[in-house]
XYZ file of C-alpha atoms in Angstrom:
133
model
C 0.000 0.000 0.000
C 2.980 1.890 0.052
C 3.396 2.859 3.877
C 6.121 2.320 6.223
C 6.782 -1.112 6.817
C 9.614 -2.871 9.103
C 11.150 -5.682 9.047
C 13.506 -7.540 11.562
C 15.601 -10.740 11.221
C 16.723 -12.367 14.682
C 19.485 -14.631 14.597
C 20.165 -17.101 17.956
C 23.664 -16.462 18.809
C 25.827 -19.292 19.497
C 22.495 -21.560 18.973
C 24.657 -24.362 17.448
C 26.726 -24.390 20.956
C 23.440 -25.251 22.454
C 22.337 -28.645 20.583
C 26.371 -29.817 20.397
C 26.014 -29.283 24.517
C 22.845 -30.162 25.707
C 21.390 -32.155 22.648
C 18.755 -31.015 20.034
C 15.705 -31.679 22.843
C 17.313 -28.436 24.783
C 17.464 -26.640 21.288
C 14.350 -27.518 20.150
C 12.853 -26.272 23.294
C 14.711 -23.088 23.109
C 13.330 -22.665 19.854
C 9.818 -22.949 21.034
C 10.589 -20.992 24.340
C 11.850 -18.084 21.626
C 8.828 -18.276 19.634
C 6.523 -18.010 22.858
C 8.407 -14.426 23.701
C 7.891 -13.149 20.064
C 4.348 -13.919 19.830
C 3.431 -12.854 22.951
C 5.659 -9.378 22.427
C 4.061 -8.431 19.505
C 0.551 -6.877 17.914
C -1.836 -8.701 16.334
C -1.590 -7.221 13.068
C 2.579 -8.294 13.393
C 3.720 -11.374 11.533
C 6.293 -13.407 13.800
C 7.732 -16.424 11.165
C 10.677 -18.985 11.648
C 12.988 -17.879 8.891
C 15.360 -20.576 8.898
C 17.277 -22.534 11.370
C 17.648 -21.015 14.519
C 16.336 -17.437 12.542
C 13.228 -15.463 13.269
C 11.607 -13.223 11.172
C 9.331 -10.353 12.265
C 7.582 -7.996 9.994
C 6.004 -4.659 11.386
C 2.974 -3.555 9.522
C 2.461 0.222 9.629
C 5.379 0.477 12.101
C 8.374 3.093 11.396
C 11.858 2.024 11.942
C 12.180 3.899 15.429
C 9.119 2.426 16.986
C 10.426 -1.052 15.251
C 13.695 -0.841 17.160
C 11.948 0.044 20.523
C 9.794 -3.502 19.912
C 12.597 -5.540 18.991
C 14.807 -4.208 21.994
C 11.525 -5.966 24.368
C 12.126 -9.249 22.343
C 15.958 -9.326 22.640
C 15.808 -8.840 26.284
C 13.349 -11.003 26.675
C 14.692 -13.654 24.373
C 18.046 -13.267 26.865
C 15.619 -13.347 30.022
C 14.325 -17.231 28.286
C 15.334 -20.049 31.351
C 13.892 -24.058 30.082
C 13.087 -26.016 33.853
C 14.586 -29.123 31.863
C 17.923 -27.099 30.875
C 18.461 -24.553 33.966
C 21.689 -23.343 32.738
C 20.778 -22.956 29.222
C 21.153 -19.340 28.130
C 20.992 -17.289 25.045
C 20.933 -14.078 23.238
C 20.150 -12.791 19.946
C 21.122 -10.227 17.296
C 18.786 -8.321 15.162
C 18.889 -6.641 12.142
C 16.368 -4.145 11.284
C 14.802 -2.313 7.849
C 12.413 -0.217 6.974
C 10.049 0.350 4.108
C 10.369 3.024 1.554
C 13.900 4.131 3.603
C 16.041 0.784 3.143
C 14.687 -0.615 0.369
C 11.639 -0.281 -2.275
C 10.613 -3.983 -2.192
C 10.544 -7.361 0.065
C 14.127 -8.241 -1.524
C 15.420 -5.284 -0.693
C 14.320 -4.974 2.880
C 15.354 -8.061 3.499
C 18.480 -7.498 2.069
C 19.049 -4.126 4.357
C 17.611 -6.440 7.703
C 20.302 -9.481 6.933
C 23.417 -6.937 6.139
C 21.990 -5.000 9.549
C 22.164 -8.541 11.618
C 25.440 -9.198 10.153
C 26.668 -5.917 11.944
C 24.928 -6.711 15.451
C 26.926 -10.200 14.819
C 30.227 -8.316 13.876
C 29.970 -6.136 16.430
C 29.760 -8.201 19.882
C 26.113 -10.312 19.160
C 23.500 -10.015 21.512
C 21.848 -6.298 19.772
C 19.944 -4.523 17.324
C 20.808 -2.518 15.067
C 19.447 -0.784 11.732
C 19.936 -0.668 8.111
C-alpha cells in the first residue's frame, strides 16, 4: 500500500553451541521458548515467522523504523531473560537486524536485504543487539 513497513531478522547467537552441549531436545525447546516471547511481544496485526534454522523473522505492519527498534529491543531482552526447567543453565541471546520500508529498500528483496546486512553488523559487532539498516 505503500506505507512504512519494518522488518527484523533475529538470529540465535551461538544456537549451534546449544544442541552440540545439551542435545537437540534443549534446542528444540529453546526454539519454542523463543517463539513463545515473540508472539506474545508483539501486535496482532505483526507477523512473527521462523525464517530458517535457529532465525526469526518479524515484519512490522504500519510500524516506522524507530518504533520497530523500541519492539525488537523488548524481544531481545526477553529472548536473553528465556530459562527451560529441563535445561536450567541454558542461556541465550540474539542479534537483530532491522529495515524499513520506503527508507532501506523499495521492495521485500530489498528490505530483506538491508535487515540481513543490519544482523550481520549486530553479529560483527559483539552479538547479543539490534541494530538498523
Amino acid at each position: 500500500h505503500g506505507r512504512q513497513l519494518s522488518i527484523a531478522i533475529l538470529d540465535l547467537d551461538d544456537f549451534k553451541t546449544i544442541n552440540d552441549t545439551y542435545g537437540h531436545q534443549a534446542g528444540d525447546d529453546l526454539l519454542r521458548a523463543v517463539g513463545e516471547v515473540l508472539t506474545s511481544q508483539v501486535r496482532d496485526a505483526d507477523i512473527v515467522a521462523r525464517y530458517g534454522g535457529e532465525e526469526f523473522s518479524v515484519v512490522f505492519p504500519e510500524t516506522s523504523k524507530a518504533d520497530a527498534m523500541k519492539v525488537v529491543e523488548k524481544l531481545r531482552s526477553g529472548i536473553e531473560q528465556i530459562r527451560l526447567p529441563a535445561y536450567p543453565e541454558v542461556r541465550i541471546t540474539t542479534s537483530i537486524g532491522v529495515s524499513c520500508f520506503p527508507v532501506d529498500g523499495g521492495d521485500k528483496t530489498d528490505l530483506l536485504v538491508s535487515a540481513d546486512s543490519a544482523l550481520y553488523q549486530a553479529k560483527e559487532s559483539g552479538k547479543n543487539r539490534s541494530i538498523s539498516a
